[in-house]
Amino acid sequence: MENLPESPFSESTLGSSSSSPSQKNPKDLGALTPNQLVLLIHDVSLREEVMHHLYEKKDSCKNLALLLWNNFNTVYMLLLEVTSVYRKFSPSMLSMKEATRVCCALALFQVLANNPETRRGLIKAKIPCYFYPFLVPFGDDEPLEHVRITTLGVLGDLTKFDDPYGSHALHFFLESEVVPLCLKCMDVCDEMSRKVATLIVMNILTQERGLTYCCATPERFFAIVQVLRRVVEKLSPKPCLLHLEYVIQCYVCLSKIFRSIGLMCIIVNFCMSLQHDHEASWMLQVLHLNIYGCLYFPPIEERKKIAKKAASSSKGKGKGKK
C-alpha cells in the first residue's frame, strides 16, 4: 500500500516537516482548507491541532476520507498517534489530554471507516488490528475508557457488511477474533462501551457466516450466551432501549441455531413488560417463536392490568381536554 511505510513503529522522515521549525501558527489552522491541513499532519508540533480541525471539517468536506487515505503517509501518521500510547496501558499512565489526542486520531479513522472505498482499504491493510489493544480492559480508568469507546465506535462502523466488500470484512473480523474482545467489553466495561460492543457482536451474528462461526463450538456459543445473560442482569430497571434491542437481536440470531436454551428465558421474562416499544416487542415475539414455537400472550391477569392502565390513561387525557 503506497501511503503506508513498512513499519508503523518509527517516525518517518519522508515528507515530514517535523525536523524543521513550523511555518504555521496553530491559531491560524482553522482558516485552512482540508487539502492544506492534510499536508501539515506530518508536523509533530501541529499534528494535534491539524487532526482536530480536519475532524471538524468532516461534514463540510465530503471527500475527506479519500483525501486522508490518498495523501502520502497520512494514515501512517495517524497510526503513530494510536500506537504511541500502548506503553501507557499497564499500569495505566494515560492522561486525559493524551487520551483526547488519541481519540482525535481514532475519529479520523472513523471518517475512513464510514467511506466504502477507504473502509475496504482499512480492512485490506488489517489496520483495525492496531485498535484491538484498546479493547482490553485495564481497570476502571476514565482516559482509557474514553479511548475504548471511541475505538468501539470505529469498529462499529467497520462492521457494516452491507457493501460488496462486506464478506471480506466479515472474514477479517472473524479471523482476527474481535468477538472475544467485544464480549470482554460487554462484560466488564462501562455502559456505553457495553452498548457499542453489543452492537458489533450483533452485526456479526446477523450475518449467516458470522452466526455459524460463533456457534461452531459449544464454547463459543455459551461464552456469548453467558455474557448476554450478565449484560441483562446489569441492565437498570429503565434500560437504554437501543442497547436492549441489540441484546434481543443477538438472542434472536442465536435462537435460530439453538432453540431450547433456558438462559434465553431471562431476556424474555425481563423484557416482555416493554410492550410500548413496538420494535423491541416485535423482536421479542420472534425470539419467543424461535424458542417455544409460538407467539407470546401475556397471562389474563397481566392483560387486565394493561387494559385498566390504558383506560385510566385515556380518562386522564379526556379530563385534561375539558
PDB file of C-alpha atoms in Angstrom:
ATOM      1  CA  MET A   1       0.000   0.000   0.000  1.00  0.00           C
ATOM      2  CA  GLU A   2       1.634   3.188  -1.201  1.00  0.00           C
ATOM      3  CA  ASN A   3       0.508   5.511   1.558  1.00  0.00           C
ATOM      4  CA  LEU A   4       1.896   3.365   4.389  1.00  0.00           C
ATOM      5  CA  PRO A   5       5.592   2.837   5.133  1.00  0.00           C
ATOM      6  CA  GLU A   6       6.992  -0.559   6.009  1.00  0.00           C
ATOM      7  CA  SER A   7       6.919  -0.104   9.781  1.00  0.00           C
ATOM      8  CA  PRO A   8       4.339   1.790  11.844  1.00  0.00           C
ATOM      9  CA  PHE A   9       6.548   1.987  14.910  1.00  0.00           C
ATOM     10  CA  SER A  10       9.030   4.692  13.981  1.00  0.00           C
ATOM     11  CA  GLU A  11       8.697   8.226  12.718  1.00  0.00           C
ATOM     12  CA  SER A  12       9.155   8.562   9.004  1.00  0.00           C
ATOM     13  CA  THR A  13      11.282  11.302   7.561  1.00  0.00           C
ATOM     14  CA  LEU A  14       9.655  11.078   4.161  1.00  0.00           C
ATOM     15  CA  GLY A  15       7.596  14.146   3.526  1.00  0.00           C
ATOM     16  CA  SER A  16       7.842  15.168   7.176  1.00  0.00           C
ATOM     17  CA  SER A  17       8.328  18.728   8.247  1.00  0.00           C
ATOM     18  CA  SER A  18       8.873  17.821  11.906  1.00  0.00           C
ATOM     19  CA  SER A  19      12.625  18.293  11.578  1.00  0.00           C
ATOM     20  CA  SER A  20      12.275  21.947  10.648  1.00  0.00           C
ATOM     21  CA  PRO A  21      10.544  24.777  12.509  1.00  0.00           C
ATOM     22  CA  SER A  22       6.884  25.101  11.709  1.00  0.00           C
ATOM     23  CA  GLN A  23       5.863  27.943   9.470  1.00  0.00           C
ATOM     24  CA  LYS A  24       2.265  27.885  10.656  1.00  0.00           C
ATOM     25  CA  ASN A  25       0.690  29.317  13.766  1.00  0.00           C
ATOM     26  CA  PRO A  26      -1.747  26.833  15.369  1.00  0.00           C
ATOM     27  CA  LYS A  27      -4.243  29.666  15.778  1.00  0.00           C
ATOM     28  CA  ASP A  28      -4.385  30.125  12.008  1.00  0.00           C
ATOM     29  CA  LEU A  29      -5.100  26.476  11.189  1.00  0.00           C
ATOM     30  CA  GLY A  30      -8.867  26.824  11.374  1.00  0.00           C
ATOM     31  CA  ALA A  31      -8.852  29.031   8.288  1.00  0.00           C
ATOM     32  CA  LEU A  32      -7.044  26.438   6.161  1.00  0.00           C
ATOM     33  CA  THR A  33      -8.791  24.083   3.768  1.00  0.00           C
ATOM     34  CA  PRO A  34      -8.694  20.297   4.329  1.00  0.00           C
ATOM     35  CA  ASN A  35      -6.263  19.994   1.414  1.00  0.00           C
ATOM     36  CA  GLN A  36      -3.901  22.402   3.160  1.00  0.00           C
ATOM     37  CA  LEU A  37      -4.384  20.863   6.597  1.00  0.00           C
ATOM     38  CA  VAL A  38      -3.640  17.330   5.491  1.00  0.00           C
ATOM     39  CA  LEU A  39      -0.213  18.445   4.271  1.00  0.00           C
ATOM     40  CA  LEU A  40       0.614  19.697   7.773  1.00  0.00           C
ATOM     41  CA  ILE A  41      -0.224  16.463   9.570  1.00  0.00           C
ATOM     42  CA  HIS A  42       3.407  15.378   9.172  1.00  0.00           C
ATOM     43  CA  ASP A  43       4.473  18.178  11.511  1.00  0.00           C
ATOM     44  CA  VAL A  44       4.504  16.699  15.022  1.00  0.00           C
ATOM     45  CA  SER A  45       4.173  20.116  16.648  1.00  0.00           C
ATOM     46  CA  LEU A  46       0.995  20.853  14.688  1.00  0.00           C
ATOM     47  CA  ARG A  47      -0.480  17.381  14.352  1.00  0.00           C
ATOM     48  CA  GLU A  48      -2.887  17.523  17.273  1.00  0.00           C
ATOM     49  CA  GLU A  49      -4.414  20.797  16.099  1.00  0.00           C
ATOM     50  CA  VAL A  50      -4.456  19.616  12.494  1.00  0.00           C
ATOM     51  CA  MET A  51      -6.316  16.427  13.426  1.00  0.00           C
ATOM     52  CA  HIS A  52      -8.825  18.441  15.414  1.00  0.00           C
ATOM     53  CA  HIS A  53      -9.531  20.849  12.561  1.00  0.00           C
ATOM     54  CA  LEU A  54      -9.713  18.055   9.995  1.00  0.00           C
ATOM     55  CA  TYR A  55     -12.338  16.255  12.046  1.00  0.00           C
ATOM     56  CA  GLU A  56     -14.311  19.471  12.430  1.00  0.00           C
ATOM     57  CA  LYS A  57     -14.466  19.717   8.637  1.00  0.00           C
ATOM     58  CA  LYS A  58     -15.718  16.158   8.087  1.00  0.00           C
ATOM     59  CA  ASP A  59     -19.271  17.298   7.341  1.00  0.00           C
ATOM     60  CA  SER A  60     -18.321  20.143   5.024  1.00  0.00           C
ATOM     61  CA  CYS A  61     -15.644  18.151   3.180  1.00  0.00           C
ATOM     62  CA  LYS A  62     -17.371  15.169   1.591  1.00  0.00           C
ATOM     63  CA  ASN A  63     -14.148  13.712   0.196  1.00  0.00           C
ATOM     64  CA  LEU A  64     -12.191  13.958   3.463  1.00  0.00           C
ATOM     65  CA  ALA A  65     -11.853  10.170   3.730  1.00  0.00           C
ATOM     66  CA  LEU A  66     -10.300   9.897   0.281  1.00  0.00           C
ATOM     67  CA  LEU A  67      -8.120  12.914   0.986  1.00  0.00           C
ATOM     68  CA  LEU A  68      -6.748  11.304   4.155  1.00  0.00           C
ATOM     69  CA  TRP A  69      -6.294   7.933   2.508  1.00  0.00           C
ATOM     70  CA  ASN A  70      -4.569   9.101  -0.658  1.00  0.00           C
ATOM     71  CA  ASN A  71      -2.236  11.662   0.888  1.00  0.00           C
ATOM     72  CA  PHE A  72       1.190  10.074   1.327  1.00  0.00           C
ATOM     73  CA  ASN A  73       1.974   8.913   4.877  1.00  0.00           C
ATOM     74  CA  THR A  74      -1.160  10.425   6.440  1.00  0.00           C
ATOM     75  CA  VAL A  75      -2.609   7.092   7.573  1.00  0.00           C
ATOM     76  CA  TYR A  76       0.823   6.181   8.885  1.00  0.00           C
ATOM     77  CA  MET A  77       0.960   9.372  10.952  1.00  0.00           C
ATOM     78  CA  LEU A  78      -2.451   8.590  12.408  1.00  0.00           C
ATOM     79  CA  LEU A  79      -1.248   5.091  13.272  1.00  0.00           C
ATOM     80  CA  LEU A  80       1.725   6.595  15.075  1.00  0.00           C
ATOM     81  CA  GLU A  81      -0.685   8.534  17.255  1.00  0.00           C
ATOM     82  CA  VAL A  82      -2.554   5.327  18.059  1.00  0.00           C
ATOM     83  CA  THR A  83       0.462   3.140  18.795  1.00  0.00           C
ATOM     84  CA  SER A  84       2.327   5.811  20.767  1.00  0.00           C
ATOM     85  CA  VAL A  85       0.194   5.217  23.876  1.00  0.00           C
ATOM     86  CA  TYR A  86       0.451   1.422  24.014  1.00  0.00           C
ATOM     87  CA  ARG A  87       3.192   1.586  26.622  1.00  0.00           C
ATOM     88  CA  LYS A  88       0.952   3.603  28.951  1.00  0.00           C
ATOM     89  CA  PHE A  89      -1.692   0.917  29.348  1.00  0.00           C
ATOM     90  CA  SER A  90      -0.495  -1.306  32.155  1.00  0.00           C
ATOM     91  CA  PRO A  91      -0.157   0.179  34.648  1.00  0.00           C
ATOM     92  CA  SER A  92      -2.368   2.932  33.330  1.00  0.00           C
ATOM     93  CA  MET A  93      -0.453   6.165  32.926  1.00  0.00           C
ATOM     94  CA  LEU A  94      -2.606   7.703  30.210  1.00  0.00           C
ATOM     95  CA  SER A  95      -3.685  11.268  30.924  1.00  0.00           C
ATOM     96  CA  MET A  96      -6.975  12.679  29.691  1.00  0.00           C
ATOM     97  CA  LYS A  97      -5.079  15.068  27.404  1.00  0.00           C
ATOM     98  CA  GLU A  98      -3.251  12.151  25.792  1.00  0.00           C
ATOM     99  CA  ALA A  99      -6.488  10.189  25.548  1.00  0.00           C
ATOM    100  CA  THR A 100      -8.170  13.109  23.799  1.00  0.00           C
ATOM    101  CA  ARG A 101      -5.339  13.291  21.275  1.00  0.00           C
ATOM    102  CA  VAL A 102      -5.576   9.567  20.518  1.00  0.00           C
ATOM    103  CA  CYS A 103      -9.346   9.859  20.215  1.00  0.00           C
ATOM    104  CA  CYS A 104      -8.850  12.609  17.660  1.00  0.00           C
ATOM    105  CA  ALA A 105      -6.737  10.250  15.535  1.00  0.00           C
ATOM    106  CA  LEU A 106      -9.293   7.475  16.001  1.00  0.00           C
ATOM    107  CA  ALA A 107     -12.067   9.863  14.982  1.00  0.00           C
ATOM    108  CA  LEU A 108     -10.299  10.389  11.658  1.00  0.00           C
ATOM    109  CA  PHE A 109     -10.076   6.622  11.268  1.00  0.00           C
ATOM    110  CA  GLN A 110     -13.831   6.627  11.816  1.00  0.00           C
ATOM    111  CA  VAL A 111     -14.148   9.033   8.894  1.00  0.00           C
ATOM    112  CA  LEU A 112     -12.237   6.470   6.827  1.00  0.00           C
ATOM    113  CA  ALA A 113     -14.456   3.689   8.169  1.00  0.00           C
ATOM    114  CA  ASN A 114     -17.601   5.484   7.012  1.00  0.00           C
ATOM    115  CA  ASN A 115     -16.480   5.639   3.391  1.00  0.00           C
ATOM    116  CA  PRO A 116     -16.986   2.346   1.489  1.00  0.00           C
ATOM    117  CA  GLU A 117     -13.794   2.753  -0.536  1.00  0.00           C
ATOM    118  CA  THR A 118     -11.488   3.667   2.340  1.00  0.00           C
ATOM    119  CA  ARG A 119     -13.236   1.160   4.619  1.00  0.00           C
ATOM    120  CA  ARG A 120     -12.176  -1.533   2.180  1.00  0.00           C
ATOM    121  CA  GLY A 121      -8.612  -0.215   2.289  1.00  0.00           C
ATOM    122  CA  LEU A 122      -8.522  -0.263   6.092  1.00  0.00           C
ATOM    123  CA  ILE A 123      -9.703  -3.860   6.187  1.00  0.00           C
ATOM    124  CA  LYS A 124      -7.353  -4.959   3.423  1.00  0.00           C
ATOM    125  CA  ALA A 125      -4.388  -3.437   5.270  1.00  0.00           C
ATOM    126  CA  LYS A 126      -5.600  -5.019   8.554  1.00  0.00           C
ATOM    127  CA  ILE A 127      -5.333  -1.650  10.256  1.00  0.00           C
ATOM    128  CA  PRO A 128      -8.121  -2.391  12.793  1.00  0.00           C
ATOM    129  CA  CYS A 129      -5.711  -4.810  14.488  1.00  0.00           C
ATOM    130  CA  TYR A 130      -3.840  -1.756  15.778  1.00  0.00           C
ATOM    131  CA  PHE A 131      -7.014  -0.738  17.635  1.00  0.00           C
ATOM    132  CA  TYR A 132      -7.556  -4.039  19.432  1.00  0.00           C
ATOM    133  CA  PRO A 133      -5.220  -3.301  22.380  1.00  0.00           C
ATOM    134  CA  PHE A 134      -7.620  -0.523  23.418  1.00  0.00           C
ATOM    135  CA  LEU A 135     -10.374  -3.095  23.903  1.00  0.00           C
ATOM    136  CA  VAL A 136      -8.513  -4.981  26.621  1.00  0.00           C
ATOM    137  CA  PRO A 137      -9.803  -3.722  29.997  1.00  0.00           C
ATOM    138  CA  PHE A 138      -7.010  -2.463  32.256  1.00  0.00           C
ATOM    139  CA  GLY A 139      -9.101  -1.439  35.235  1.00  0.00           C
ATOM    140  CA  ASP A 140     -11.542   1.377  35.846  1.00  0.00           C
ATOM    141  CA  ASP A 141      -9.680   4.239  34.215  1.00  0.00           C
ATOM    142  CA  GLU A 142     -11.535   7.181  32.662  1.00  0.00           C
ATOM    143  CA  PRO A 143      -8.962   8.137  29.986  1.00  0.00           C
ATOM    144  CA  LEU A 144      -8.683   4.531  28.782  1.00  0.00           C
ATOM    145  CA  GLU A 145     -12.450   4.140  28.798  1.00  0.00           C
ATOM    146  CA  HIS A 146     -12.698   7.293  26.702  1.00  0.00           C
ATOM    147  CA  VAL A 147     -10.311   5.783  24.151  1.00  0.00           C
ATOM    148  CA  ARG A 148     -12.103   2.430  24.315  1.00  0.00           C
ATOM    149  CA  ILE A 149     -15.493   3.941  23.495  1.00  0.00           C
ATOM    150  CA  THR A 150     -14.031   5.801  20.515  1.00  0.00           C
ATOM    151  CA  THR A 151     -12.295   2.630  19.322  1.00  0.00           C
ATOM    152  CA  LEU A 152     -15.514   0.654  19.530  1.00  0.00           C
ATOM    153  CA  GLY A 153     -17.208   3.383  17.512  1.00  0.00           C
ATOM    154  CA  VAL A 154     -14.635   2.937  14.742  1.00  0.00           C
ATOM    155  CA  LEU A 155     -15.063  -0.842  14.787  1.00  0.00           C
ATOM    156  CA  GLY A 156     -18.832  -0.436  14.821  1.00  0.00           C
ATOM    157  CA  ASP A 157     -18.640   1.483  11.545  1.00  0.00           C
ATOM    158  CA  LEU A 158     -16.217  -1.055  10.100  1.00  0.00           C
ATOM    159  CA  THR A 159     -18.626  -3.915  10.822  1.00  0.00           C
ATOM    160  CA  LYS A 160     -21.123  -2.701   8.247  1.00  0.00           C
ATOM    161  CA  PHE A 161     -21.327  -5.695   5.982  1.00  0.00           C
ATOM    162  CA  ASP A 162     -23.868  -4.360   3.503  1.00  0.00           C
ATOM    163  CA  ASP A 163     -21.419  -3.311   0.779  1.00  0.00           C
ATOM    164  CA  PRO A 164     -19.791  -5.506  -1.908  1.00  0.00           C
ATOM    165  CA  TYR A 165     -16.677  -5.925   0.257  1.00  0.00           C
ATOM    166  CA  GLY A 166     -18.746  -6.924   3.290  1.00  0.00           C
ATOM    167  CA  SER A 167     -17.908 -10.627   3.121  1.00  0.00           C
ATOM    168  CA  HIS A 168     -14.181  -9.844   3.158  1.00  0.00           C
ATOM    169  CA  ALA A 169     -14.652  -7.517   6.127  1.00  0.00           C
ATOM    170  CA  LEU A 170     -16.593 -10.196   7.992  1.00  0.00           C
ATOM    171  CA  HIS A 171     -13.866 -12.746   7.265  1.00  0.00           C
ATOM    172  CA  PHE A 172     -11.256 -10.348   8.632  1.00  0.00           C
ATOM    173  CA  PHE A 173     -13.113  -9.716  11.883  1.00  0.00           C
ATOM    174  CA  LEU A 174     -13.788 -13.403  12.439  1.00  0.00           C
ATOM    175  CA  GLU A 175     -10.187 -14.300  11.659  1.00  0.00           C
ATOM    176  CA  SER A 176      -8.807 -11.580  13.936  1.00  0.00           C
ATOM    177  CA  GLU A 177     -11.144 -12.713  16.742  1.00  0.00           C
ATOM    178  CA  VAL A 178     -12.795  -9.414  17.525  1.00  0.00           C
ATOM    179  CA  VAL A 179     -15.787 -11.195  19.101  1.00  0.00           C
ATOM    180  CA  PRO A 180     -13.960 -12.317  22.289  1.00  0.00           C
ATOM    181  CA  LEU A 181     -12.622  -8.782  22.747  1.00  0.00           C
ATOM    182  CA  CYS A 182     -16.104  -7.313  22.396  1.00  0.00           C
ATOM    183  CA  LEU A 183     -17.517  -9.895  24.798  1.00  0.00           C
ATOM    184  CA  LYS A 184     -14.956  -8.779  27.358  1.00  0.00           C
ATOM    185  CA  CYS A 185     -16.062  -5.167  26.903  1.00  0.00           C
ATOM    186  CA  MET A 186     -19.701  -6.208  27.236  1.00  0.00           C
ATOM    187  CA  ASP A 187     -18.871  -7.997  30.456  1.00  0.00           C
ATOM    188  CA  VAL A 188     -16.724  -5.570  32.429  1.00  0.00           C
ATOM    189  CA  CYS A 189     -16.659  -2.110  30.826  1.00  0.00           C
ATOM    190  CA  ASP A 190     -18.865   0.941  31.296  1.00  0.00           C
ATOM    191  CA  GLU A 191     -22.403   1.088  29.934  1.00  0.00           C
ATOM    192  CA  MET A 192     -21.551   2.993  26.761  1.00  0.00           C
ATOM    193  CA  SER A 193     -18.745   0.584  25.876  1.00  0.00           C
ATOM    194  CA  ARG A 194     -21.048  -2.349  26.598  1.00  0.00           C
ATOM    195  CA  LYS A 195     -23.657  -0.941  24.250  1.00  0.00           C
ATOM    196  CA  VAL A 196     -21.320  -0.382  21.292  1.00  0.00           C
ATOM    197  CA  ALA A 197     -19.589  -3.733  21.847  1.00  0.00           C
ATOM    198  CA  THR A 198     -23.016  -5.406  21.801  1.00  0.00           C
ATOM    199  CA  LEU A 199     -23.753  -3.658  18.502  1.00  0.00           C
ATOM    200  CA  ILE A 200     -20.582  -5.110  16.963  1.00  0.00           C
ATOM    201  CA  VAL A 201     -21.424  -8.627  18.153  1.00  0.00           C
ATOM    202  CA  MET A 202     -24.970  -8.170  16.847  1.00  0.00           C
ATOM    203  CA  ASN A 203     -23.675  -7.053  13.434  1.00  0.00           C
ATOM    204  CA  ILE A 204     -21.590 -10.219  13.221  1.00  0.00           C
ATOM    205  CA  LEU A 205     -24.363 -12.524  14.438  1.00  0.00           C
ATOM    206  CA  THR A 206     -26.838 -11.152  11.897  1.00  0.00           C
ATOM    207  CA  GLN A 207     -24.563 -12.456   9.138  1.00  0.00           C
ATOM    208  CA  GLU A 208     -25.102 -16.147   8.410  1.00  0.00           C
ATOM    209  CA  ARG A 209     -21.382 -16.812   8.258  1.00  0.00           C
ATOM    210  CA  GLY A 210     -20.813 -14.907  11.484  1.00  0.00           C
ATOM    211  CA  LEU A 211     -23.573 -16.813  13.263  1.00  0.00           C
ATOM    212  CA  THR A 212     -22.171 -20.126  12.038  1.00  0.00           C
ATOM    213  CA  TYR A 213     -18.715 -19.172  13.297  1.00  0.00           C
ATOM    214  CA  CYS A 214     -19.998 -18.109  16.723  1.00  0.00           C
ATOM    215  CA  CYS A 215     -21.989 -21.325  17.111  1.00  0.00           C
ATOM    216  CA  ALA A 216     -19.366 -23.652  15.623  1.00  0.00           C
ATOM    217  CA  THR A 217     -18.328 -24.908  19.060  1.00  0.00           C
ATOM    218  CA  PRO A 218     -20.217 -25.131  22.361  1.00  0.00           C
ATOM    219  CA  GLU A 219     -17.523 -22.989  23.979  1.00  0.00           C
ATOM    220  CA  ARG A 220     -18.094 -20.084  21.599  1.00  0.00           C
ATOM    221  CA  PHE A 221     -21.862 -20.317  21.812  1.00  0.00           C
ATOM    222  CA  PHE A 222     -22.096 -20.494  25.591  1.00  0.00           C
ATOM    223  CA  ALA A 223     -19.484 -17.749  26.000  1.00  0.00           C
ATOM    224  CA  ILE A 224     -21.774 -15.393  24.079  1.00  0.00           C
ATOM    225  CA  VAL A 225     -24.952 -16.537  25.844  1.00  0.00           C
ATOM    226  CA  GLN A 226     -23.413 -16.195  29.289  1.00  0.00           C
ATOM    227  CA  VAL A 227     -22.103 -12.695  28.583  1.00  0.00           C
ATOM    228  CA  LEU A 228     -25.509 -11.664  27.224  1.00  0.00           C
ATOM    229  CA  ARG A 229     -27.121 -13.013  30.382  1.00  0.00           C
ATOM    230  CA  ARG A 230     -24.772 -10.939  32.534  1.00  0.00           C
ATOM    231  CA  VAL A 231     -25.466  -7.875  30.384  1.00  0.00           C
ATOM    232  CA  VAL A 232     -29.193  -8.332  31.009  1.00  0.00           C
ATOM    233  CA  GLU A 233     -28.611  -8.733  34.740  1.00  0.00           C
ATOM    234  CA  LYS A 234     -26.702  -5.437  34.808  1.00  0.00           C
ATOM    235  CA  LEU A 235     -29.400  -3.508  32.968  1.00  0.00           C
ATOM    236  CA  SER A 236     -31.176  -0.910  35.050  1.00  0.00           C
ATOM    237  CA  PRO A 237     -34.961  -1.024  35.617  1.00  0.00           C
ATOM    238  CA  LYS A 238     -35.231   1.578  32.844  1.00  0.00           C
ATOM    239  CA  PRO A 239     -32.520   0.455  30.423  1.00  0.00           C
ATOM    240  CA  CYS A 240     -31.443   2.081  27.187  1.00  0.00           C
ATOM    241  CA  LEU A 241     -33.941   0.676  24.697  1.00  0.00           C
ATOM    242  CA  LEU A 242     -31.387   0.717  21.889  1.00  0.00           C
ATOM    243  CA  HIS A 243     -28.980  -1.395  23.938  1.00  0.00           C
ATOM    244  CA  LEU A 244     -31.829  -3.701  24.839  1.00  0.00           C
ATOM    245  CA  GLU A 245     -32.735  -4.122  21.178  1.00  0.00           C
ATOM    246  CA  TYR A 246     -29.131  -5.069  20.387  1.00  0.00           C
ATOM    247  CA  VAL A 247     -29.222  -7.730  23.108  1.00  0.00           C
ATOM    248  CA  ILE A 248     -32.572  -9.097  21.958  1.00  0.00           C
ATOM    249  CA  GLN A 249     -31.386  -9.244  18.344  1.00  0.00           C
ATOM    250  CA  CYS A 250     -28.345 -11.239  19.464  1.00  0.00           C
ATOM    251  CA  TYR A 251     -30.661 -13.705  21.186  1.00  0.00           C
ATOM    252  CA  VAL A 252     -32.903 -13.864  18.125  1.00  0.00           C
ATOM    253  CA  CYS A 253     -29.909 -14.806  15.977  1.00  0.00           C
ATOM    254  CA  LEU A 254     -28.683 -17.419  18.443  1.00  0.00           C
ATOM    255  CA  SER A 255     -32.166 -18.903  18.774  1.00  0.00           C
ATOM    256  CA  LYS A 256     -32.066 -19.796  15.073  1.00  0.00           C
ATOM    257  CA  ILE A 257     -29.326 -22.299  15.856  1.00  0.00           C
ATOM    258  CA  PHE A 258     -30.199 -23.486  19.361  1.00  0.00           C
ATOM    259  CA  ARG A 259     -33.873 -23.203  20.238  1.00  0.00           C
ATOM    260  CA  SER A 260     -34.020 -24.868  23.650  1.00  0.00           C
ATOM    261  CA  ILE A 261     -31.764 -22.619  25.670  1.00  0.00           C
ATOM    262  CA  GLY A 262     -33.027 -21.980  29.182  1.00  0.00           C
ATOM    263  CA  LEU A 263     -30.816 -18.921  29.587  1.00  0.00           C
ATOM    264  CA  MET A 264     -32.848 -17.147  26.927  1.00  0.00           C
ATOM    265  CA  CYS A 265     -35.848 -17.172  29.238  1.00  0.00           C
ATOM    266  CA  ILE A 266     -34.094 -14.455  31.231  1.00  0.00           C
ATOM    267  CA  ILE A 267     -34.328 -11.963  28.405  1.00  0.00           C
ATOM    268  CA  VAL A 268     -37.901 -12.992  27.586  1.00  0.00           C
ATOM    269  CA  ASN A 269     -39.102 -12.627  31.167  1.00  0.00           C
ATOM    270  CA  PHE A 270     -37.181  -9.392  31.659  1.00  0.00           C
ATOM    271  CA  CYS A 271     -38.380  -7.647  28.541  1.00  0.00           C
ATOM    272  CA  MET A 272     -41.972  -8.713  27.976  1.00  0.00           C
ATOM    273  CA  SER A 273     -43.090  -5.713  30.016  1.00  0.00           C
ATOM    274  CA  LEU A 274     -41.738  -3.395  27.293  1.00  0.00           C
ATOM    275  CA  GLN A 275     -44.928  -3.608  25.287  1.00  0.00           C
ATOM    276  CA  HIS A 276     -44.837   0.128  24.500  1.00  0.00           C
ATOM    277  CA  ASP A 277     -41.705  -0.260  22.373  1.00  0.00           C
ATOM    278  CA  HIS A 278     -43.027  -1.760  19.154  1.00  0.00           C
ATOM    279  CA  GLU A 279     -39.676  -2.746  17.648  1.00  0.00           C
ATOM    280  CA  ALA A 280     -38.452  -4.416  20.842  1.00  0.00           C
ATOM    281  CA  SER A 281     -41.827  -6.100  21.249  1.00  0.00           C
ATOM    282  CA  TRP A 282     -41.694  -7.469  17.708  1.00  0.00           C
ATOM    283  CA  MET A 283     -38.178  -8.858  18.195  1.00  0.00           C
ATOM    284  CA  LEU A 284     -39.264 -10.476  21.450  1.00  0.00           C
ATOM    285  CA  GLN A 285     -42.134 -12.186  19.674  1.00  0.00           C
ATOM    286  CA  VAL A 286     -39.680 -13.539  17.092  1.00  0.00           C
ATOM    287  CA  LEU A 287     -37.415 -14.724  19.895  1.00  0.00           C
ATOM    288  CA  HIS A 288     -40.304 -16.371  21.721  1.00  0.00           C
ATOM    289  CA  LEU A 289     -41.423 -18.038  18.494  1.00  0.00           C
ATOM    290  CA  ASN A 290     -37.924 -19.374  17.825  1.00  0.00           C
ATOM    291  CA  ILE A 291     -37.568 -20.777  21.335  1.00  0.00           C
ATOM    292  CA  TYR A 292     -41.058 -22.039  22.101  1.00  0.00           C
ATOM    293  CA  GLY A 293     -42.611 -22.391  18.657  1.00  0.00           C
ATOM    294  CA  CYS A 294     -45.431 -19.962  19.411  1.00  0.00           C
ATOM    295  CA  LEU A 295     -46.082 -16.274  19.957  1.00  0.00           C
ATOM    296  CA  TYR A 296     -46.157 -14.824  23.451  1.00  0.00           C
ATOM    297  CA  PHE A 297     -49.508 -13.950  25.014  1.00  0.00           C
ATOM    298  CA  PRO A 298     -49.466 -12.350  28.470  1.00  0.00           C
ATOM    299  CA  PRO A 299     -51.450 -14.091  31.223  1.00  0.00           C
ATOM    300  CA  ILE A 300     -55.057 -12.922  31.624  1.00  0.00           C
ATOM    301  CA  GLU A 301     -54.230 -11.061  34.858  1.00  0.00           C
ATOM    302  CA  GLU A 302     -51.479  -9.125  33.128  1.00  0.00           C
ATOM    303  CA  ARG A 303     -53.747  -8.280  30.194  1.00  0.00           C
ATOM    304  CA  LYS A 304     -56.381  -6.945  32.598  1.00  0.00           C
ATOM    305  CA  LYS A 305     -53.776  -4.721  34.257  1.00  0.00           C
ATOM    306  CA  ILE A 306     -52.638  -3.382  30.878  1.00  0.00           C
ATOM    307  CA  ALA A 307     -56.243  -2.686  29.827  1.00  0.00           C
ATOM    308  CA  LYS A 308     -57.005  -0.974  33.143  1.00  0.00           C
ATOM    309  CA  LYS A 309     -53.909   1.171  32.874  1.00  0.00           C
ATOM    310  CA  ALA A 310     -54.779   2.153  29.300  1.00  0.00           C
ATOM    311  CA  ALA A 311     -58.356   3.026  30.314  1.00  0.00           C
ATOM    312  CA  SER A 312     -57.253   5.225  33.209  1.00  0.00           C
ATOM    313  CA  SER A 313     -54.713   6.904  30.959  1.00  0.00           C
ATOM    314  CA  SER A 314     -57.362   7.734  28.352  1.00  0.00           C
ATOM    315  CA  LYS A 315     -59.689   9.115  31.048  1.00  0.00           C
ATOM    316  CA  GLY A 316     -56.939  11.363  32.306  1.00  0.00           C
ATOM    317  CA  LYS A 317     -56.385  12.731  28.821  1.00  0.00           C
ATOM    318  CA  GLY A 318     -60.132  13.326  28.429  1.00  0.00           C
ATOM    319  CA  LYS A 319     -60.279  15.364  31.635  1.00  0.00           C
ATOM    320  CA  GLY A 320     -57.300  17.378  30.514  1.00  0.00           C
ATOM    321  CA  LYS A 321     -59.095  18.386  27.320  1.00  0.00           C
ATOM    322  CA  LYS A 322     -62.161  19.548  29.244  1.00  0.00           C
TER     323      LYS A 322
END
